[in-house]
Amino acid sequence: MTSATGLLRADPELERTRAHQRAWGWYDWANSAYVTTTGTVLISPYLTALARADACPDLVAGQVCDERLSILGLPVAVGSLAPYTITVATLVSAVVLLFVGAVADRHPRPTHLLGGLAWSGAAAASAMFFLQGSSWQLGVLLVVVANLCLGASTVVYDALLNRVAHPDDRDKVSSRAWALGYLGGGLLLALNLGLMQVHESLGLSYEMAIRISLLSAGLWWAVFTLIPVVGLRRIRGTTAPPVDRAAGVLGGTFTQLRHTFGELRSYPHTLTFLLAYLFFNDGIQTVITSASLYGTEALGFDTSQMIITILVVQFVAFGGALAFGVVAGRAGAKRTVLGGILMWTLVVAFAYFVRPAPSGCGWSAPC
């Protein structure tokens, strides 16, 4: 179906199929391996260890490194490198994703856009295999690129949900995809835990086992992205409001953004939602990305303990995602989200009172 501007328009009747919904959900399975193995468990402590090796090469196990790293002339504490890196990636994403979202609505082949962003992120994630010694600078770059591509691809992925599922079915389809993602992320994490446990019998150093785990997350992301890209290949055309054909994808994107921001003041509920989302999502991402660093540096967990802890969370969350989909269908999405935020807040507040480990415990010196 072609619009008056010559752009191919999407046909909802051809796109809202069970096959498309199943293929769409597999992207959660694909990217959750990176989110879980790399983003949640390994990269923050490992990046900190690389930075510590550079700043304090003669540090004895149990001692604290008080040296500072220099990033563009700014002094950064070793223990703060990973959180600052995630912060930079988040700030860059906040700007870039505005345009990615508008492009996703207007791109004639959105699955190509999804695949390009996902595979770029997977390439950066796989390249983390080469992080060793004191190469924290490369680590910072790869984390920023991978997280940016993850966020951008997720924007395209979320936009596709509106095309493959009717509004009445979106809670159900989305919750099933979330559950599939938790299952996939947990499965790879369990395999990596096994590798950590038997690395010596395989003739691998502990560092090499970590690097292989980082590589596995990138490869998993890349390989399983094939399922949604191939399965959704027939989804073509745009859902965006028509603009002058001569404007093209980029020109139409800027036009759409200008109109959106110009009319935003007329939609107070939308502004309230965006403001609320900024705060609660930032809090959630902060906890997720800082959990492993806090666990290893403050609570004294070693890598295997952290993986086991996150594994428990993953498989509990698998059932929770399915349960929340049912609850949302009965109680409504708004009440379900508010209830989830309340429970999350209580758990994080309780975590404040968790007692730190004795001095000398941590990533390189487990208790």
XYZ file of C-alpha atoms in Angstrom:
367
model
C 0.000 0.000 0.000
C 1.558 3.288 -1.156
C 0.821 6.720 0.298
C 0.361 9.919 -1.639
C 3.989 10.766 -0.948
C 5.199 7.582 -2.631
C 6.232 5.864 0.616
C 5.218 2.246 1.129
C 2.681 2.094 3.968
C 2.492 -0.795 6.438
C -0.449 -3.208 6.239
C -1.460 -4.230 9.798
C -3.494 -7.204 8.594
C -0.407 -8.804 7.029
C 1.910 -7.992 9.927
C -0.127 -9.051 12.990
C 0.444 -12.786 12.776
C 1.469 -15.453 15.297
C 4.580 -16.228 13.248
C 5.707 -12.595 13.405
C 5.026 -12.428 17.136
C 7.110 -15.554 17.792
C 9.982 -14.305 15.633
C 9.826 -10.890 17.289
C 10.158 -12.360 20.791
C 13.417 -14.118 19.975
C 15.287 -10.816 20.030
C 14.827 -10.765 23.805
C 16.479 -14.192 23.907
C 19.310 -12.849 21.732
C 20.224 -9.628 23.548
C 19.572 -10.854 27.097
C 22.781 -12.894 26.923
C 24.773 -9.667 26.696
C 22.627 -7.901 29.289
C 23.038 -10.751 31.786
C 26.514 -12.208 31.262
C 28.332 -9.021 30.271
C 26.296 -6.046 31.434
C 25.043 -7.367 34.752
C 27.759 -9.769 35.939
C 31.165 -9.522 34.298
C 32.082 -6.241 32.676
C 31.959 -3.831 35.653
C 34.234 -5.901 37.946
C 36.475 -6.896 35.037
C 36.825 -3.330 33.777
C 37.663 -2.259 37.334
C 40.310 -4.997 37.556
C 41.874 -3.819 34.273
C 41.943 -0.226 35.516
C 43.432 -1.291 38.853
C 46.184 -3.227 37.044
C 47.091 -0.052 35.155
C 46.869 2.417 38.043
C 48.352 0.169 40.755
C 50.451 -2.543 39.065
C 52.247 -3.474 42.307
C 49.113 -3.652 44.456
C 49.045 -6.504 46.957
C 45.795 -8.473 47.295
C 43.619 -6.905 49.974
C 45.081 -3.418 49.609
C 43.108 -0.447 48.259
C 44.200 1.353 45.094
C 44.063 5.099 45.746
C 45.507 6.167 42.381
C 43.461 8.073 39.799
C 43.012 7.413 36.103
C 43.152 10.263 33.595
C 40.295 10.415 31.072
C 40.512 13.417 28.758
C 42.459 15.172 31.504
C 39.852 14.426 34.188
C 40.889 12.357 37.229
C 38.674 9.316 37.834
C 38.931 6.888 40.741
C 39.572 3.283 39.706
C 36.416 2.068 41.410
C 34.323 4.719 39.658
C 35.431 3.890 36.109
C 32.674 1.377 35.346
C 29.789 3.528 36.685
C 31.106 6.574 34.813
C 31.365 4.529 31.630
C 27.745 3.403 31.927
C 26.722 7.007 32.642
C 28.439 8.283 29.489
C 26.795 5.533 27.429
C 23.406 6.465 28.898
C 23.826 10.184 28.187
C 24.896 9.540 24.601
C 21.977 7.143 24.169
C 19.506 9.728 25.463
C 20.330 11.939 22.484
C 20.893 9.305 19.800
C 17.805 7.225 20.586
C 15.509 10.173 19.862
C 16.564 9.981 16.240
C 16.690 6.191 16.126
C 13.065 6.003 17.258
C 11.928 8.419 14.562
C 13.996 6.624 11.905
C 12.526 3.272 13.003
C 9.016 4.545 12.226
C 10.053 5.787 8.804
C 12.593 3.179 7.663
C 11.219 1.123 4.725
C 12.789 -2.072 6.142
C 12.909 -1.778 9.929
C 14.201 -5.329 10.385
C 17.324 -4.379 8.433
C 17.796 -1.499 10.846
C 17.291 -3.866 13.800
C 19.843 -6.312 12.427
C 22.430 -3.648 11.638
C 22.282 -2.158 15.121
C 22.203 -5.545 16.850
C 25.155 -6.954 14.930
C 27.179 -3.787 15.507
C 26.554 -4.147 19.227
C 27.346 -7.867 19.106
C 30.629 -7.123 17.341
C 31.625 -4.711 20.126
C 30.545 -7.250 22.747
C 32.551 -10.029 21.075
C 35.613 -7.781 20.837
C 35.668 -7.637 24.644
C 37.465 -10.985 24.387
C 40.593 -8.967 23.611
C 40.476 -7.059 26.908
C 43.385 -8.163 29.060
C 46.203 -6.781 31.160
C 45.479 -3.088 31.638
C 43.527 -2.303 28.450
C 40.725 -0.472 30.236
C 40.627 2.287 27.580
C 39.531 -0.216 24.929
C 37.059 -1.619 27.425
C 35.453 1.778 27.966
C 35.051 2.284 24.215
C 33.549 -1.167 23.637
C 31.103 -0.838 26.528
C 29.858 2.537 25.254
C 29.422 1.215 21.692
C 27.758 -2.043 22.773
C 25.354 -0.323 25.178
C 24.480 2.346 22.623
C 23.720 -0.291 19.983
C 21.746 -2.321 22.506
C 19.585 0.685 23.379
C 19.133 1.674 19.734
C 18.213 -1.844 18.615
C 15.752 -2.141 21.503
C 14.017 1.038 20.347
C 13.513 -0.520 16.898
C 12.444 -3.786 18.541
C 9.847 -2.018 20.683
C 8.543 -0.131 17.658
C 8.038 -3.428 15.851
C 5.813 -4.682 18.690
C 3.208 -2.133 17.642
C 3.244 -3.658 14.187
C 3.164 -7.368 14.990
C 0.589 -7.283 17.818
C -2.852 -5.757 18.237
C -3.093 -3.320 21.202
C -5.122 -5.900 23.158
C -2.386 -8.526 22.667
C 0.718 -6.446 23.381
C 0.905 -7.141 27.129
C 0.756 -10.879 26.485
C 3.222 -10.873 23.596
C 5.646 -8.599 25.429
C 5.565 -10.577 28.699
C 6.268 -13.830 26.845
C 9.237 -12.212 25.120
C 10.555 -10.909 28.455
C 10.250 -14.410 29.927
C 12.070 -15.872 26.929
C 14.821 -13.316 27.418
C 15.291 -14.195 31.084
C 15.443 -17.871 30.146
C 18.023 -17.308 27.398
C 20.169 -15.005 29.491
C 20.059 -17.447 32.387
C 20.956 -20.410 30.182
C 24.124 -18.802 28.816
C 25.049 -17.549 32.278
C 24.722 -21.114 33.608
C 27.024 -22.368 30.851
C 29.539 -19.664 31.731
C 29.311 -20.645 35.404
C 30.221 -24.174 34.381
C 33.218 -22.832 32.495
C 34.329 -20.861 35.564
C 34.125 -23.994 37.701
C 36.197 -26.241 35.403
C 38.573 -23.721 33.806
C 41.662 -25.266 35.416
C 40.842 -28.774 34.171
C 40.476 -27.294 30.670
C 43.897 -25.659 30.918
C 42.433 -22.144 30.978
C 43.363 -19.301 33.271
C 40.628 -17.589 35.258
C 41.051 -14.457 33.130
C 40.720 -16.476 29.919
C 37.501 -18.062 31.223
C 36.090 -14.571 31.772
C 37.179 -13.427 28.319
C 35.570 -16.485 26.697
C 32.369 -15.745 28.608
C 32.394 -12.173 27.273
C 32.905 -13.527 23.749
C 30.065 -16.035 24.148
C 27.619 -13.259 25.007
C 28.489 -11.333 21.848
C 28.266 -14.410 19.625
C 24.948 -15.467 21.188
C 23.558 -11.987 20.531
C 24.699 -12.082 16.907
C 23.551 -15.608 16.048
C 20.073 -15.475 17.578
C 19.367 -12.052 16.073
C 19.058 -13.961 12.797
C 15.694 -15.362 13.943
C 13.813 -12.019 14.185
C 15.620 -10.529 11.193
C 14.687 -13.474 8.956
C 11.293 -14.079 10.549
C 10.221 -10.442 10.174
C 11.725 -9.911 6.723
C 8.289 -9.333 5.166
C 7.580 -6.349 7.393
C 8.175 -3.365 5.161
C 6.956 0.167 4.782
C 6.468 2.979 7.239
C 3.964 3.725 9.996
C 5.028 7.373 10.316
C 2.850 10.321 9.225
C 3.434 11.116 5.535
C 5.904 13.854 4.620
C 7.285 15.173 1.388
C 8.911 12.285 -0.481
C 11.902 14.457 -1.330
C 12.725 14.741 2.377
C 13.772 11.088 2.553
C 14.208 9.083 5.748
C 16.488 11.581 7.529
C 14.607 14.656 6.413
C 11.317 13.080 7.413
C 12.803 12.140 10.760
C 13.815 15.719 11.580
C 10.413 16.963 10.453
C 8.656 14.419 12.655
C 10.791 15.296 15.703
C 10.192 19.004 15.218
C 6.427 18.479 15.061
C 6.500 16.141 18.061
C 8.376 18.551 20.331
C 6.294 21.460 19.086
C 3.052 19.719 20.079
C 4.298 18.032 23.268
C 3.037 20.799 25.567
C -0.492 19.974 24.468
C -0.159 16.462 25.919
C 0.506 16.795 29.677
C -0.019 13.076 30.316
C 2.714 12.257 27.817
C 5.084 14.716 29.485
C 4.321 13.218 32.907
C 4.959 9.719 31.599
C 8.295 10.689 30.027
C 9.450 12.395 33.221
C 8.399 9.411 35.356
C 10.067 6.993 32.958
C 13.311 8.977 33.133
C 13.486 8.602 36.911
C 12.352 5.026 37.397
C 14.229 3.603 34.423
C 17.428 5.393 35.427
C 17.095 3.899 38.910
C 16.544 0.398 37.564
C 19.484 0.593 35.158
C 21.730 1.967 37.920
C 20.952 -0.995 40.166
C 21.396 -3.541 37.362
C 24.730 -2.189 36.144
C 26.120 -1.568 39.640
C 24.993 -4.829 41.231
C 28.008 -6.919 40.257
C 30.491 -4.170 41.147
C 28.884 -3.730 44.571
C 28.742 -7.482 45.057
C 32.422 -8.010 44.307
C 33.934 -4.850 45.777
C 31.718 -4.293 48.835
C 30.199 -7.682 49.652
C 33.243 -9.765 48.729
C 31.550 -12.080 46.221
C 33.788 -13.870 43.754
C 32.673 -14.328 40.151
C 31.072 -17.742 40.712
C 29.037 -16.435 43.643
C 27.860 -13.467 41.591
C 26.845 -15.735 38.714
C 24.892 -18.056 41.007
C 23.116 -15.060 42.552
C 22.154 -13.623 39.175
C 21.089 -17.081 37.961
C 18.585 -17.295 40.803
C 17.296 -13.846 39.823
C 17.030 -14.843 36.143
C 14.927 -17.933 36.664
C 12.693 -16.258 39.246
C 12.245 -13.379 36.775
C 11.266 -15.882 34.046
C 8.198 -16.864 36.034
C 7.659 -13.298 37.176
C 7.504 -11.986 33.606
C 4.802 -14.506 32.704
C 2.898 -13.767 35.916
C 3.024 -10.012 35.370
C 1.636 -10.503 31.864
C -1.385 -12.285 33.349
C -1.794 -9.649 36.079
C -1.579 -6.833 33.525
C -4.335 -8.480 31.500
C -6.633 -8.553 34.544
C -5.676 -5.512 36.622
C -4.447 -3.250 33.838
C -0.948 -2.242 32.783
C -0.848 0.921 34.927
C -1.605 -0.834 38.216
C 0.793 -3.645 37.379
C 3.645 -1.250 36.617
C 3.029 0.759 39.787
C 2.967 -2.429 41.865
C 6.214 -3.599 40.295
C 7.905 -0.253 40.979
C 6.751 -0.361 44.618
C 8.200 -3.851 45.130
C 11.433 -2.848 43.392
C 11.785 0.214 45.627
C 11.293 -1.841 48.796
C 13.892 -4.418 47.738
C 16.499 -1.773 46.867
C 15.840 0.070 50.129
C 16.365 -3.190 52.047
C 19.641 -3.779 50.146
C 20.994 -0.569 51.682
C 21.241 -2.384 55.013
C 23.211 -5.362 53.670
C 26.479 -5.522 55.619
C 29.696 -5.140 53.551
C 32.332 -7.863 53.591
C 35.512 -7.654 55.691
C 38.437 -5.741 54.219
C 40.487 -7.754 51.782
C 37.632 -9.637 50.106
C 36.581 -9.091 46.531
C 37.127 -9.946 42.878
C 40.804 -10.886 43.181
C 40.631 -12.073 46.791
C 37.308 -13.847 47.491
C 36.333 -14.474 51.112
